[in-house]
Amino acid sequence: MIREFHNIDLSDRNSFHVRQQAARLVEFETADDLAELFRNDPPQRWFVLSGGNNILFTQDFDGVLLTPRAMHIDVVSETSDAVVVRAGAGVEWDDLVAWAVERELWGLENLSLIPGKVGAAPVQNIGAYGAEAKDAIESVEMFCVNTLNRLILSKEHCAFGYRDSVFKHALRGKVVILAVTLRLSRHPQPALDYGDLRREVEARGGVTLHNIREAVCAIRRSKLPDPAVLGNAGSFFKNPIVGRAVAERLLARYPQLPVYPAGAEGRVKLAAGWLIEQSGMKGRVEGRVGVHERQALVLVNHGGATGGEVLAFARKVQAAVYDRFGVEIDAEVNIL
Ligand code: EPU
């Protein structure tokens, strides 16, 4: 079923809480809903506004925002090893993680408490604590706006990368995600090698699914601001991927520089948070915006900031990092 809004205030629909408007917003559940919309009155300009956790509105949106509302979590098949689950695009991501953990199903626990909806997870291949959504995703169900058909794209065709997928490139503006199918394991497969995770899990009494979830939630809560309290969109920037020679040049000067494998030959990933902190920007406040005091990757709205103010400040942060290290850091959030 479709619900429609006109000239709607978006401040409660984006986690930065910037006060912009959309000319029209349509909440939908099914492919049929979208087929009706695109057949009868094809929008000139549209964008999917899911949980609004990874978006910065810098102006009013004059097109149609599409918000998924499908809330189902269904078991598609199960064996003694695994359970295949299909979740609607409108399910809160962390509700899906909690659902899996309650049923002793492994695979999503490291992704606990990531804000946002299931439909957004494949787009930026959400990741944290050594895991990425792509590790569990089997396929993505989507609506194609050109053919008005429902299509299923298997994981191999999703071109998943670090905070990246085909939905950001070839399929951008062509499809709307309806549901995601994930394979969860009945067998323990703990991944505890990231940062303090193992220590936090041991401190809770050892390796259980529940303890891993609790540990991840505790670490996130200690570092990341709650958008309900302080407007933000999680990591504003992506960790930059650079050539190994660039990293070696920097390491010679800054031996503390964190360097991670990038999954591509001759390339490595640097920690944008570290680069920003070393550029002196961590905790910096300018007017109504700032860099979060505990996690430099996160830009925050201290109250009443416009998207334009956040964007102008983001450019200053990028410039500070570039001036200091000669490295460009790109925004991770969608800027509209
Ligand atoms: N660091 C600093 N200063 C900071 C932040 C980080 O020096 O202010 C250093 C840390 O000490 C560490 C390195 O940078 O050596 C990496 O930091 P951390 O482990 O906290 O992870 P991150 O690279 O800052 C990424 C994701 C987060 C995710 C964490 C945990 C990106 C852009 N961000 O952050 O994702 O929660 O790893 O896995 O990849 C998000 O996408 O919104 C998000 C919060």
Short mmCIF file of C-alpha atoms and ligand atoms in Angstrom, two decimals:
data_model
loop_
_atom_site.label_atom_id
_atom_site.label_comp_id
_atom_site.label_asym_id
_atom_site.label_seq_id
_atom_site.Cartn_x
_atom_site.Cartn_y
_atom_site.Cartn_z
CA MET A 1 0.00 0.00 0.00
CA ILE A 2 1.20 3.50 -0.87
CA ARG A 3 1.14 6.49 1.50
CA GLU A 4 1.81 9.86 0.01
CA PHE A 5 3.01 13.14 1.50
CA HIS A 6 3.43 16.54 -0.14
CA ASN A 7 5.78 19.37 0.85
CA ILE A 8 6.97 17.27 3.73
CA ASP A 9 9.50 18.39 6.33
CA LEU A 10 12.41 15.93 6.32
CA SER A 11 14.03 16.84 9.64
CA ASP A 12 12.75 13.68 11.33
CA ARG A 13 13.57 11.56 8.30
CA ASN A 14 17.31 12.24 8.14
CA SER A 15 19.72 11.44 10.95
CA PHE A 16 21.55 14.78 10.51
CA HIS A 17 18.17 16.36 11.31
CA VAL A 18 18.64 19.08 8.73
CA ARG A 19 15.43 20.93 7.99
CA GLN A 20 14.76 20.53 4.29
CA GLN A 21 11.57 19.67 2.47
CA ALA A 22 10.62 17.22 -0.24
CA ALA A 23 8.00 18.13 -2.82
CA ARG A 24 6.61 14.60 -2.55
CA LEU A 25 7.38 11.48 -0.53
CA VAL A 26 5.88 8.07 -1.24
CA GLU A 27 6.03 5.20 1.23
CA PHE A 28 5.71 1.87 -0.57
CA GLU A 29 5.70 -1.82 0.29
CA THR A 30 5.65 -3.93 -2.85
CA ALA A 31 6.78 -4.04 -6.46
CA ASP A 32 3.12 -3.53 -7.42
CA ASP A 33 3.07 -0.26 -5.49
CA LEU A 34 6.08 0.96 -7.44
CA ALA A 35 4.72 -0.33 -10.76
CA GLU A 36 1.56 1.69 -10.18
CA LEU A 37 3.54 4.81 -9.37
CA PHE A 38 5.98 4.55 -12.28
CA ARG A 39 3.28 3.51 -14.79
CA ASN A 40 0.70 6.17 -13.96
CA ASP A 41 2.85 9.13 -13.14
CA PRO A 42 6.57 8.43 -13.75
CA PRO A 43 8.57 10.87 -11.59
CA GLN A 44 11.11 13.03 -13.40
CA ARG A 45 13.40 12.88 -10.41
CA TRP A 46 13.35 10.37 -7.59
CA PHE A 47 15.60 9.04 -4.86
CA VAL A 48 15.24 6.31 -2.26
CA LEU A 49 15.11 7.75 1.25
CA SER A 50 15.35 4.73 3.49
CA GLY A 51 16.20 5.35 7.16
CA GLY A 52 17.90 8.63 6.20
CA ASN A 53 21.05 7.55 8.04
CA ASN A 54 23.50 8.07 5.22
CA ILE A 55 22.26 11.21 3.55
CA LEU A 56 22.87 14.94 3.74
CA PHE A 57 20.20 17.19 2.26
CA THR A 58 21.76 20.49 1.25
CA GLN A 59 18.58 21.83 -0.38
CA ASP A 60 14.89 21.06 -0.73
CA PHE A 61 14.24 18.01 -2.89
CA ASP A 62 11.96 18.87 -5.81
CA GLY A 63 11.27 15.28 -6.90
CA VAL A 64 9.79 12.18 -5.27
CA LEU A 65 11.43 10.44 -2.34
CA LEU A 66 10.65 6.72 -2.11
CA THR A 67 10.62 5.17 1.35
CA PRO A 68 10.38 1.38 1.70
CA ARG A 69 7.98 0.07 4.33
CA ALA A 70 8.11 -3.73 3.78
CA MET A 71 8.74 -5.11 7.27
CA HIS A 72 8.72 -8.88 6.81
CA ILE A 73 11.44 -11.32 7.83
CA ASP A 74 10.72 -14.76 6.32
CA VAL A 75 12.64 -18.01 6.41
CA VAL A 76 13.05 -19.12 2.80
CA SER A 77 14.77 -22.45 3.40
CA GLU A 78 16.75 -24.23 6.06
CA THR A 79 19.17 -27.10 6.39
CA SER A 80 21.11 -28.45 9.34
CA ASP A 81 23.89 -25.98 8.44
CA ALA A 82 22.20 -22.79 7.37
CA VAL A 83 19.01 -20.76 7.24
CA VAL A 84 18.19 -18.56 4.27
CA VAL A 85 16.18 -15.50 5.25
CA ARG A 86 14.42 -12.85 3.18
CA ALA A 87 13.98 -9.46 4.79
CA GLY A 88 11.94 -6.56 3.46
CA ALA A 89 13.75 -3.34 2.57
CA GLY A 90 11.91 -1.47 5.34
CA VAL A 91 13.09 -3.70 8.19
CA GLU A 92 15.35 -1.88 10.64
CA TRP A 93 18.80 -3.44 10.07
CA ASP A 94 19.45 -3.96 13.76
CA ASP A 95 16.06 -5.69 14.18
CA LEU A 96 17.25 -8.23 11.62
CA VAL A 97 20.53 -8.71 13.52
CA ALA A 98 18.60 -9.15 16.79
CA TRP A 99 16.23 -11.63 15.07
CA ALA A 100 19.23 -13.71 13.91
CA VAL A 101 21.01 -13.60 17.25
CA GLU A 102 17.84 -14.67 19.12
CA ARG A 103 17.62 -17.71 16.84
CA GLU A 104 21.30 -18.60 17.28
CA LEU A 105 22.06 -17.82 13.65
CA TRP A 106 25.56 -16.55 12.87
CA GLY A 107 26.72 -14.02 10.32
CA LEU A 108 25.27 -10.62 11.25
CA GLU A 109 26.35 -10.16 14.87
CA ASN A 110 29.38 -7.95 14.08
CA LEU A 111 27.02 -5.63 12.23
CA SER A 112 24.92 -4.98 15.33
CA LEU A 113 23.52 -1.50 15.88
CA ILE A 114 24.40 -0.13 12.46
CA PRO A 115 21.66 2.44 11.90
CA GLY A 116 19.54 2.14 8.78
CA LYS A 117 17.21 -0.23 6.98
CA VAL A 118 17.79 -3.57 5.30
CA GLY A 119 17.29 -2.09 1.83
CA ALA A 120 20.25 0.24 2.28
CA ALA A 121 22.63 -2.49 3.47
CA PRO A 122 23.63 -3.79 0.02
CA VAL A 123 23.92 -0.33 -1.53
CA GLN A 124 26.92 0.69 0.51
CA ASN A 125 27.77 -2.85 1.63
CA ILE A 126 27.61 -1.79 5.28
CA GLY A 127 30.48 -3.02 7.38
CA ALA A 128 31.95 -2.97 10.86
CA TYR A 129 34.30 -4.97 13.09
CA GLY A 130 35.75 -7.04 10.27
CA ALA A 131 32.43 -8.03 8.70
CA GLU A 132 30.48 -6.71 5.73
CA ALA A 133 26.90 -7.24 4.62
CA LYS A 134 28.18 -8.97 1.48
CA ASP A 135 29.47 -11.86 3.62
CA ALA A 136 25.86 -12.88 4.36
CA ILE A 137 23.91 -11.53 1.38
CA GLU A 138 22.83 -14.13 -1.19
CA SER A 139 20.76 -11.97 -3.48
CA VAL A 140 18.95 -8.66 -3.75
CA GLU A 141 15.39 -8.29 -5.00
CA MET A 142 14.70 -5.07 -6.83
CA PHE A 143 12.20 -3.19 -8.92
CA CYS A 144 13.41 -1.98 -12.29
CA VAL A 145 11.94 1.44 -13.09
CA ASN A 146 12.39 1.06 -16.85
CA THR A 147 10.70 -2.31 -17.31
CA LEU A 148 8.44 -2.10 -14.21
CA ASN A 149 9.57 -5.66 -13.41
CA ARG A 150 10.79 -7.31 -10.27
CA LEU A 151 14.30 -8.73 -10.67
CA ILE A 152 16.58 -10.76 -8.46
CA LEU A 153 20.28 -10.04 -8.60
CA SER A 154 22.58 -12.70 -7.19
CA LYS A 155 25.48 -11.67 -5.00
CA GLU A 156 28.06 -12.31 -7.76
CA HIS A 157 26.46 -9.58 -9.84
CA CYS A 158 26.30 -7.04 -7.03
CA ALA A 159 29.98 -5.98 -7.46
CA PHE A 160 30.40 -5.59 -3.72
CA GLY A 161 33.48 -3.71 -2.54
CA TYR A 162 34.44 -1.58 0.44
CA ARG A 163 31.33 0.59 1.01
CA ASP A 164 30.52 -0.03 -2.64
CA SER A 165 28.25 -2.00 -4.98
CA VAL A 166 26.65 -2.00 -8.42
CA PHE A 167 23.73 -0.07 -6.86
CA LYS A 168 25.99 2.99 -6.56
CA HIS A 169 27.11 2.75 -10.18
CA ALA A 170 25.49 0.90 -13.12
CA LEU A 171 22.15 0.45 -11.34
CA ARG A 172 22.02 3.88 -9.73
CA GLY A 173 18.74 5.56 -10.58
CA LYS A 174 17.49 2.42 -12.33
CA VAL A 175 16.30 0.14 -9.55
CA VAL A 176 14.65 0.28 -6.14
CA ILE A 177 15.58 -2.42 -3.65
CA LEU A 178 12.58 -4.39 -2.32
CA ALA A 179 14.13 -7.13 -0.19
CA VAL A 180 17.43 -8.82 0.62
CA THR A 181 18.05 -12.55 0.99
CA LEU A 182 20.77 -13.61 3.40
CA ARG A 183 22.36 -16.93 4.34
CA LEU A 184 22.95 -17.34 8.08
CA SER A 185 24.93 -20.17 9.60
CA ARG A 186 23.84 -22.51 12.37
CA HIS A 187 27.51 -23.15 13.18
CA PRO A 188 29.56 -20.71 15.23
CA GLN A 189 31.83 -18.59 13.06
CA PRO A 190 33.09 -15.85 15.37
CA ALA A 191 35.17 -13.07 13.79
CA LEU A 192 36.83 -11.29 16.70
CA ASP A 193 40.08 -9.99 15.29
CA TYR A 194 39.05 -6.35 14.89
CA GLY A 195 40.29 -3.88 17.48
CA ASP A 196 39.09 -4.49 21.04
CA LEU A 197 36.32 -6.89 20.11
CA ARG A 198 37.86 -10.10 21.45
CA ARG A 199 38.70 -8.45 24.78
CA GLU A 200 35.19 -7.05 25.12
CA VAL A 201 33.68 -10.46 24.32
CA GLU A 202 35.90 -12.25 26.85
CA ALA A 203 34.98 -9.62 29.44
CA ARG A 204 31.34 -10.65 28.97
CA GLY A 205 32.07 -14.31 29.72
CA GLY A 206 33.27 -15.77 26.40
CA VAL A 207 32.35 -16.34 22.81
CA THR A 208 28.58 -16.56 22.38
CA LEU A 209 26.47 -14.85 19.77
CA HIS A 210 24.78 -12.82 22.46
CA ASN A 211 28.09 -11.67 23.96
CA ILE A 212 29.45 -10.65 20.56
CA ARG A 213 26.35 -8.60 19.88
CA GLU A 214 26.54 -6.99 23.31
CA ALA A 215 30.25 -6.22 22.87
CA VAL A 216 29.77 -4.65 19.44
CA CYS A 217 26.86 -2.56 20.76
CA ALA A 218 28.93 -1.40 23.73
CA ILE A 219 31.92 -0.42 21.56
CA ARG A 220 29.69 1.44 19.11
CA ARG A 221 27.85 3.26 21.90
CA SER A 222 31.14 4.33 23.46
CA LYS A 223 32.52 5.80 20.22
CA LEU A 224 29.62 6.85 18.04
CA PRO A 225 27.10 9.56 18.85
CA ASP A 226 23.41 8.59 18.96
CA PRO A 227 21.71 10.42 16.06
CA ALA A 228 18.59 10.84 18.20
CA VAL A 229 20.66 13.04 20.51
CA LEU A 230 23.26 14.58 18.19
CA GLY A 231 22.53 14.71 14.46
CA ASN A 232 25.05 12.72 12.40
CA ALA A 233 25.27 10.13 9.63
CA GLY A 234 27.89 7.77 11.06
CA SER A 235 31.16 7.89 9.17
CA PHE A 236 30.91 10.94 6.97
CA PHE A 237 34.04 9.92 5.06
CA LYS A 238 35.27 6.65 3.59
CA ASN A 239 38.66 5.34 4.55
CA PRO A 240 40.84 6.26 1.54
CA ILE A 241 42.37 3.55 -0.60
CA VAL A 242 45.81 4.55 -1.88
CA GLY A 243 48.73 2.99 -3.72
CA ARG A 244 51.27 1.16 -1.55
CA ALA A 245 53.96 3.68 -2.53
CA VAL A 246 51.88 6.53 -1.12
CA ALA A 247 51.42 4.65 2.15
CA GLU A 248 55.15 3.91 2.35
CA ARG A 249 56.03 7.55 1.81
CA LEU A 250 53.65 8.50 4.63
CA LEU A 251 54.84 5.69 6.92
CA ALA A 252 58.40 6.95 6.64
CA ARG A 253 57.23 10.23 8.17
CA TYR A 254 54.39 8.95 10.35
CA PRO A 255 55.28 5.46 11.63
CA GLN A 256 51.99 5.31 13.62
CA LEU A 257 49.87 5.58 10.46
CA PRO A 258 47.27 2.75 10.49
CA VAL A 259 47.41 0.80 7.20
CA TYR A 260 45.02 -2.04 6.29
CA PRO A 261 44.81 -4.38 3.30
CA ALA A 262 42.45 -3.03 0.66
CA GLY A 263 41.69 -6.31 -1.09
CA ALA A 264 43.25 -5.05 -4.32
CA GLU A 265 46.81 -5.64 -5.41
CA GLY A 266 49.23 -2.80 -4.71
CA ARG A 267 46.55 -0.82 -2.82
CA VAL A 268 46.05 -0.27 0.89
CA LYS A 269 43.41 1.39 3.04
CA LEU A 270 44.25 4.23 5.42
CA ALA A 271 42.18 5.30 8.44
CA ALA A 272 40.46 8.58 7.62
CA GLY A 273 39.67 9.03 11.32
CA TRP A 274 43.37 8.96 12.13
CA LEU A 275 44.23 11.36 9.29
CA ILE A 276 41.54 13.80 10.45
CA GLU A 277 42.65 13.59 14.08
CA GLN A 278 46.29 14.17 13.13
CA SER A 279 45.23 17.15 11.04
CA GLY A 280 43.99 18.72 14.26
CA MET A 281 40.31 18.59 13.32
CA LYS A 282 39.00 16.05 15.85
CA GLY A 283 36.49 17.74 18.15
CA ARG A 284 36.67 21.00 16.15
CA VAL A 285 33.43 22.98 16.29
CA GLU A 286 32.59 25.71 13.78
CA GLY A 287 29.25 27.38 14.26
CA ARG A 288 26.60 24.69 14.48
CA VAL A 289 28.69 21.83 13.03
CA GLY A 290 31.75 19.93 14.10
CA VAL A 291 33.90 16.82 14.08
CA HIS A 292 32.79 14.41 16.80
CA GLU A 293 35.08 14.44 19.81
CA ARG A 294 35.41 10.65 20.10
CA GLN A 295 35.38 9.57 16.44
CA ALA A 296 36.88 11.90 13.87
CA LEU A 297 35.11 10.20 10.95
CA VAL A 298 31.79 11.50 12.18
CA LEU A 299 30.55 15.02 11.49
CA VAL A 300 27.84 16.26 13.83
CA ASN A 301 25.05 18.83 13.78
CA HIS A 302 25.21 20.57 17.13
CA GLY A 303 21.71 21.89 16.55
CA GLY A 304 19.97 23.74 13.77
CA ALA A 305 22.73 23.43 11.17
CA THR A 306 21.77 23.40 7.51
CA GLY A 307 23.04 20.78 5.10
CA GLY A 308 25.02 23.54 3.39
CA GLU A 309 26.85 24.32 6.62
CA VAL A 310 27.71 20.63 7.13
CA LEU A 311 28.95 20.37 3.56
CA ALA A 312 31.10 23.52 3.79
CA PHE A 313 32.64 22.20 6.99
CA ALA A 314 33.22 18.76 5.44
CA ARG A 315 35.21 20.48 2.68
CA LYS A 316 37.38 22.15 5.32
CA VAL A 317 38.07 18.78 6.93
CA GLN A 318 38.99 17.32 3.54
CA ALA A 319 41.28 20.28 2.84
CA ALA A 320 42.99 19.95 6.24
CA VAL A 321 43.76 16.28 5.56
CA TYR A 322 44.95 17.02 2.05
CA ASP A 323 47.20 19.87 3.19
CA ARG A 324 48.78 17.72 5.87
CA PHE A 325 49.05 14.34 4.13
CA GLY A 326 48.37 14.89 0.42
CA VAL A 327 45.55 12.32 0.66
CA GLU A 328 42.01 12.92 -0.54
CA ILE A 329 39.19 11.62 1.61
CA ASP A 330 35.81 11.21 -0.04
CA ALA A 331 32.38 11.52 1.50
CA GLU A 332 30.61 8.28 2.29
CA VAL A 333 27.20 9.86 2.76
CA ASN A 334 24.94 10.72 -0.16
CA ILE A 335 24.86 14.46 -0.69
CA LEU A 336 21.67 15.78 -2.27
N1 EPU B 1 41.31 6.62 14.61
C1 EPU B 1 41.89 7.74 15.14
N2 EPU B 1 41.08 8.78 15.48
C2 EPU B 1 39.74 8.73 15.35
C3 EPU B 1 39.14 7.59 14.79
C4 EPU B 1 39.94 6.54 14.42
O1 EPU B 1 43.11 7.83 15.30
O2 EPU B 1 39.09 9.70 15.70
C5 EPU B 1 42.17 5.48 14.28
C6 EPU B 1 41.94 4.34 15.26
O3 EPU B 1 42.74 4.47 16.39
C7 EPU B 1 42.33 3.14 14.45
C8 EPU B 1 41.89 3.53 13.05
O4 EPU B 1 41.79 4.94 13.02
O5 EPU B 1 43.73 2.96 14.44
C9 EPU B 1 40.57 2.90 12.65
O6 EPU B 1 39.58 3.32 13.55
P1 EPU B 1 38.30 2.44 13.92
O7 EPU B 1 38.72 1.05 14.20
O8 EPU B 1 37.52 3.16 14.95
O9 EPU B 1 37.48 2.33 12.59
P2 EPU B 1 37.23 3.40 11.49
O10 EPU B 1 38.08 3.15 10.31
O11 EPU B 1 37.33 4.73 12.13
C10 EPU B 1 35.32 1.95 10.37
C11 EPU B 1 33.97 2.20 9.74
C12 EPU B 1 32.90 2.35 10.82
C13 EPU B 1 32.89 1.09 11.65
C14 EPU B 1 34.30 0.90 12.26
C15 EPU B 1 34.41 -0.38 13.06
C16 EPU B 1 34.37 3.35 7.66
C17 EPU B 1 34.28 4.62 6.92
N3 EPU B 1 34.01 3.38 8.93
O12 EPU B 1 35.68 3.12 11.13
O13 EPU B 1 31.65 2.47 10.16
O14 EPU B 1 31.92 1.15 12.68
O15 EPU B 1 35.27 0.81 11.19
O16 EPU B 1 34.48 -1.46 12.20
O17 EPU B 1 34.77 2.33 7.08
C18 EPU B 1 29.98 3.93 9.34
O18 EPU B 1 30.21 3.46 8.23
O19 EPU B 1 29.11 4.81 9.53
C19 EPU B 1 30.78 3.48 10.47
C20 EPU B 1 30.67 4.03 11.68
#
